[in-house]
Amino acid sequence: MTTPDVGTDDEAGVTIRCQDNASVCVTFCDRFSFDADSVHYAVELQAPGLTARVNEVVAWIWDSDLPIFLEELAADYRGWAGERSWHTHDRDLTVSAVFRSGGHVGLTWAVRPWPRAAGGWGASVTTWLEAGEQMTSLAADVRAFLAKEYQ
């Protein structure tokens, strides 16, 4: 399930919690923009024994759009075969989706800052959501988060 958040500094964020284990979550936060061509934000992953954060993930206006990817998954609430994936231009954020029986979508969120640098690191968590309303809510929440370029 997704939760629009308001942090202590009144900046908007979105948290995606796994319905199977609420301690597993992904948070989009700390959004800012330098210009009209991009939105920068942080992605935090949390799971028992894991906390990982990537600062300055960039959403370019000409890039393949994360909200569109999530909306397409929500529209296919009856399911699909195989895995679908999306990534940022820099590949510092990747999302893979699978459908499981019972109408649930597994989203594996992988972060890897500086993916081409030697000695880099990566982390991932998987959140499970209902294919219908929860996916639709997630897509809308992420779209709203990324659309707020200037505050």
mmCIF file of C-alpha atoms in Angstrom:
data_model
loop_
_atom_site.group_PDB
_atom_site.id
_atom_site.type_symbol
_atom_site.label_atom_id
_atom_site.label_comp_id
_atom_site.label_asym_id
_atom_site.label_seq_id
_atom_site.Cartn_x
_atom_site.Cartn_y
_atom_site.Cartn_z
ATOM 1 C CA MET A 1 0.000 0.000 0.000
ATOM 2 C CA THR A 2 1.190 3.542 -0.607
ATOM 3 C CA THR A 3 1.132 6.421 1.779
ATOM 4 C CA PRO A 4 1.624 10.057 0.829
ATOM 5 C CA ASP A 5 3.909 11.402 3.563
ATOM 6 C CA VAL A 6 4.682 14.803 4.970
ATOM 7 C CA GLY A 7 8.116 14.913 6.571
ATOM 8 C CA THR A 8 9.323 17.120 9.372
ATOM 9 C CA ASP A 9 10.423 19.761 6.852
ATOM 10 C CA ASP A 10 6.979 19.726 5.161
ATOM 11 C CA GLU A 11 8.399 18.167 1.998
ATOM 12 C CA ALA A 12 6.062 15.692 0.341
ATOM 13 C CA GLY A 13 7.045 12.069 -0.052
ATOM 14 C CA VAL A 14 5.560 8.700 -0.955
ATOM 15 C CA THR A 15 6.100 5.463 0.967
ATOM 16 C CA ILE A 16 5.295 2.069 -0.541
ATOM 17 C CA ARG A 17 4.847 -0.643 2.108
ATOM 18 C CA CYS A 18 4.789 -4.347 1.361
ATOM 19 C CA GLN A 19 1.398 -5.805 2.221
ATOM 20 C CA ASP A 20 3.069 -9.087 3.269
ATOM 21 C CA ASN A 21 5.606 -7.412 5.597
ATOM 22 C CA ALA A 22 5.052 -3.758 6.549
ATOM 23 C CA SER A 23 8.688 -3.386 7.660
ATOM 24 C CA VAL A 24 9.703 -3.623 3.981
ATOM 25 C CA CYS A 25 9.208 -0.271 2.280
ATOM 26 C CA VAL A 26 10.412 2.158 -0.362
ATOM 27 C CA THR A 27 10.244 5.921 0.146
ATOM 28 C CA PHE A 28 10.483 8.656 -2.479
ATOM 29 C CA CYS A 29 11.480 11.921 -0.776
ATOM 30 C CA ASP A 30 13.572 15.100 -0.857
ATOM 31 C CA ARG A 31 12.416 16.210 -4.310
ATOM 32 C CA PHE A 32 13.979 19.295 -5.917
ATOM 33 C CA SER A 33 14.537 20.806 -9.374
ATOM 34 C CA PHE A 34 17.245 22.883 -10.978
ATOM 35 C CA ASP A 35 15.310 23.515 -14.182
ATOM 36 C CA ALA A 36 12.162 22.579 -16.112
ATOM 37 C CA ASP A 37 13.848 19.548 -17.731
ATOM 38 C CA SER A 38 14.276 17.354 -14.662
ATOM 39 C CA VAL A 39 13.188 16.463 -11.157
ATOM 40 C CA HIS A 40 15.703 15.123 -8.639
ATOM 41 C CA TYR A 41 14.690 13.013 -5.648
ATOM 42 C CA ALA A 42 15.977 10.479 -3.142
ATOM 43 C CA VAL A 43 14.911 6.834 -2.881
ATOM 44 C CA GLU A 44 15.194 5.000 0.423
ATOM 45 C CA LEU A 45 14.840 1.229 0.833
ATOM 46 C CA GLN A 46 14.132 -0.346 4.213
ATOM 47 C CA ALA A 47 13.810 -3.962 5.297
ATOM 48 C CA PRO A 48 14.828 -5.837 8.442
ATOM 49 C CA GLY A 49 18.611 -5.373 8.598
ATOM 50 C CA LEU A 50 18.734 -3.050 5.577
ATOM 51 C CA THR A 51 18.597 0.678 5.076
ATOM 52 C CA ALA A 52 19.827 2.075 1.760
ATOM 53 C CA ARG A 53 19.447 5.505 0.204
ATOM 54 C CA VAL A 54 20.320 6.978 -3.152
ATOM 55 C CA ASN A 55 20.297 10.759 -3.415
ATOM 56 C CA GLU A 56 19.653 12.595 -6.643
ATOM 57 C CA VAL A 57 17.815 10.065 -8.737
ATOM 58 C CA VAL A 58 16.862 12.087 -11.816
ATOM 59 C CA ALA A 59 13.594 12.015 -13.743
ATOM 60 C CA TRP A 60 14.124 13.716 -17.114
ATOM 61 C CA ILE A 61 11.109 14.995 -19.036
ATOM 62 C CA TRP A 62 12.254 13.020 -22.098
ATOM 63 C CA ASP A 63 12.927 9.828 -20.126
ATOM 64 C CA SER A 64 10.770 6.735 -19.933
ATOM 65 C CA ASP A 65 8.328 7.742 -17.236
ATOM 66 C CA LEU A 66 7.931 5.781 -13.980
ATOM 67 C CA PRO A 67 4.289 6.836 -13.458
ATOM 68 C CA ILE A 68 3.405 5.564 -16.951
ATOM 69 C CA PHE A 69 5.092 2.218 -16.188
ATOM 70 C CA LEU A 70 3.126 1.916 -12.924
ATOM 71 C CA GLU A 71 -0.147 2.949 -14.627
ATOM 72 C CA GLU A 72 0.361 0.242 -17.265
ATOM 73 C CA LEU A 73 0.865 -2.340 -14.505
ATOM 74 C CA ALA A 74 -2.311 -1.123 -12.771
ATOM 75 C CA ALA A 75 -4.261 -1.337 -16.052
ATOM 76 C CA ASP A 76 -3.194 -4.995 -16.408
ATOM 77 C CA TYR A 77 -4.720 -5.952 -13.054
ATOM 78 C CA ARG A 78 -5.773 -9.355 -14.452
ATOM 79 C CA GLY A 79 -2.132 -10.285 -14.800
ATOM 80 C CA TRP A 80 0.654 -10.946 -17.277
ATOM 81 C CA ALA A 81 3.333 -13.524 -17.907
ATOM 82 C CA GLY A 82 6.992 -12.924 -17.168
ATOM 83 C CA GLU A 83 8.719 -9.872 -15.791
ATOM 84 C CA ARG A 84 8.352 -6.231 -16.779
ATOM 85 C CA SER A 85 10.964 -3.652 -15.916
ATOM 86 C CA TRP A 86 11.734 0.048 -15.954
ATOM 87 C CA HIS A 87 14.861 2.039 -15.085
ATOM 88 C CA THR A 88 16.075 5.602 -14.926
ATOM 89 C CA HIS A 89 18.358 6.882 -17.658
ATOM 90 C CA ASP A 90 21.366 6.501 -15.337
ATOM 91 C CA ARG A 91 20.144 3.097 -14.100
ATOM 92 C CA ASP A 92 20.498 4.145 -10.471
ATOM 93 C CA LEU A 93 16.865 3.079 -9.904
ATOM 94 C CA THR A 94 15.353 -0.030 -11.472
ATOM 95 C CA VAL A 95 11.875 -1.452 -10.904
ATOM 96 C CA SER A 96 10.941 -5.006 -11.927
ATOM 97 C CA ALA A 97 7.369 -6.281 -11.733
ATOM 98 C CA VAL A 98 5.917 -9.798 -11.651
ATOM 99 C CA PHE A 99 2.335 -10.948 -11.269
ATOM 100 C CA ARG A 100 1.423 -13.774 -8.938
ATOM 101 C CA SER A 101 -1.797 -15.676 -8.643
ATOM 102 C CA GLY A 102 -4.340 -14.131 -6.327
ATOM 103 C CA GLY A 103 -4.022 -10.737 -7.982
ATOM 104 C CA HIS A 104 -0.791 -9.436 -6.482
ATOM 105 C CA VAL A 105 2.109 -7.568 -8.049
ATOM 106 C CA GLY A 106 5.659 -7.942 -6.775
ATOM 107 C CA LEU A 107 7.723 -4.821 -7.363
ATOM 108 C CA THR A 108 11.464 -5.223 -6.863
ATOM 109 C CA TRP A 109 13.020 -1.816 -6.299
ATOM 110 C CA ALA A 110 16.788 -1.825 -6.901
ATOM 111 C CA VAL A 111 19.066 1.117 -6.238
ATOM 112 C CA ARG A 112 22.639 1.351 -7.372
ATOM 113 C CA PRO A 113 24.358 4.714 -7.220
ATOM 114 C CA TRP A 114 27.150 5.261 -9.694
ATOM 115 C CA PRO A 115 26.377 1.978 -11.513
ATOM 116 C CA ARG A 116 29.428 2.259 -13.762
ATOM 117 C CA ALA A 117 31.910 3.066 -10.987
ATOM 118 C CA ALA A 118 34.259 0.429 -9.640
ATOM 119 C CA GLY A 119 33.552 -0.508 -6.048
ATOM 120 C CA GLY A 120 29.936 0.597 -6.181
ATOM 121 C CA TRP A 121 27.120 -0.951 -4.217
ATOM 122 C CA GLY A 122 23.512 -1.927 -4.805
ATOM 123 C CA ALA A 123 20.487 -2.935 -2.764
ATOM 124 C CA SER A 124 16.953 -4.089 -3.483
ATOM 125 C CA VAL A 125 13.677 -4.860 -1.751
ATOM 126 C CA THR A 126 10.448 -6.362 -3.028
ATOM 127 C CA THR A 127 7.058 -4.938 -2.143
ATOM 128 C CA TRP A 128 3.852 -6.869 -2.827
ATOM 129 C CA LEU A 129 0.691 -4.919 -3.627
ATOM 130 C CA GLU A 130 -2.809 -5.733 -4.822
ATOM 131 C CA ALA A 131 -2.933 -5.541 -8.594
ATOM 132 C CA GLY A 132 -5.967 -3.247 -8.766
ATOM 133 C CA GLU A 133 -6.565 -0.361 -6.400
ATOM 134 C CA GLN A 134 -3.193 -0.412 -4.629
ATOM 135 C CA MET A 135 -1.303 -0.256 -7.944
ATOM 136 C CA THR A 136 -3.605 2.524 -9.182
ATOM 137 C CA SER A 137 -2.964 4.475 -5.955
ATOM 138 C CA LEU A 138 0.787 3.933 -6.229
ATOM 139 C CA ALA A 139 0.847 5.245 -9.812
ATOM 140 C CA ALA A 140 -1.171 8.342 -8.833
ATOM 141 C CA ASP A 141 0.969 9.033 -5.742
ATOM 142 C CA VAL A 142 4.245 8.752 -7.677
ATOM 143 C CA ARG A 143 2.871 10.943 -10.493
ATOM 144 C CA ALA A 144 1.827 13.613 -7.956
ATOM 145 C CA PHE A 145 5.213 13.435 -6.201
ATOM 146 C CA LEU A 146 7.204 13.878 -9.423
ATOM 147 C CA ALA A 147 4.882 16.586 -10.792
ATOM 148 C CA LYS A 148 5.558 18.962 -7.889
ATOM 149 C CA GLU A 149 8.674 20.441 -9.459
ATOM 150 C CA TYR A 150 8.648 23.785 -7.699
ATOM 151 C CA GLN A 151 7.372 24.501 -4.213
#
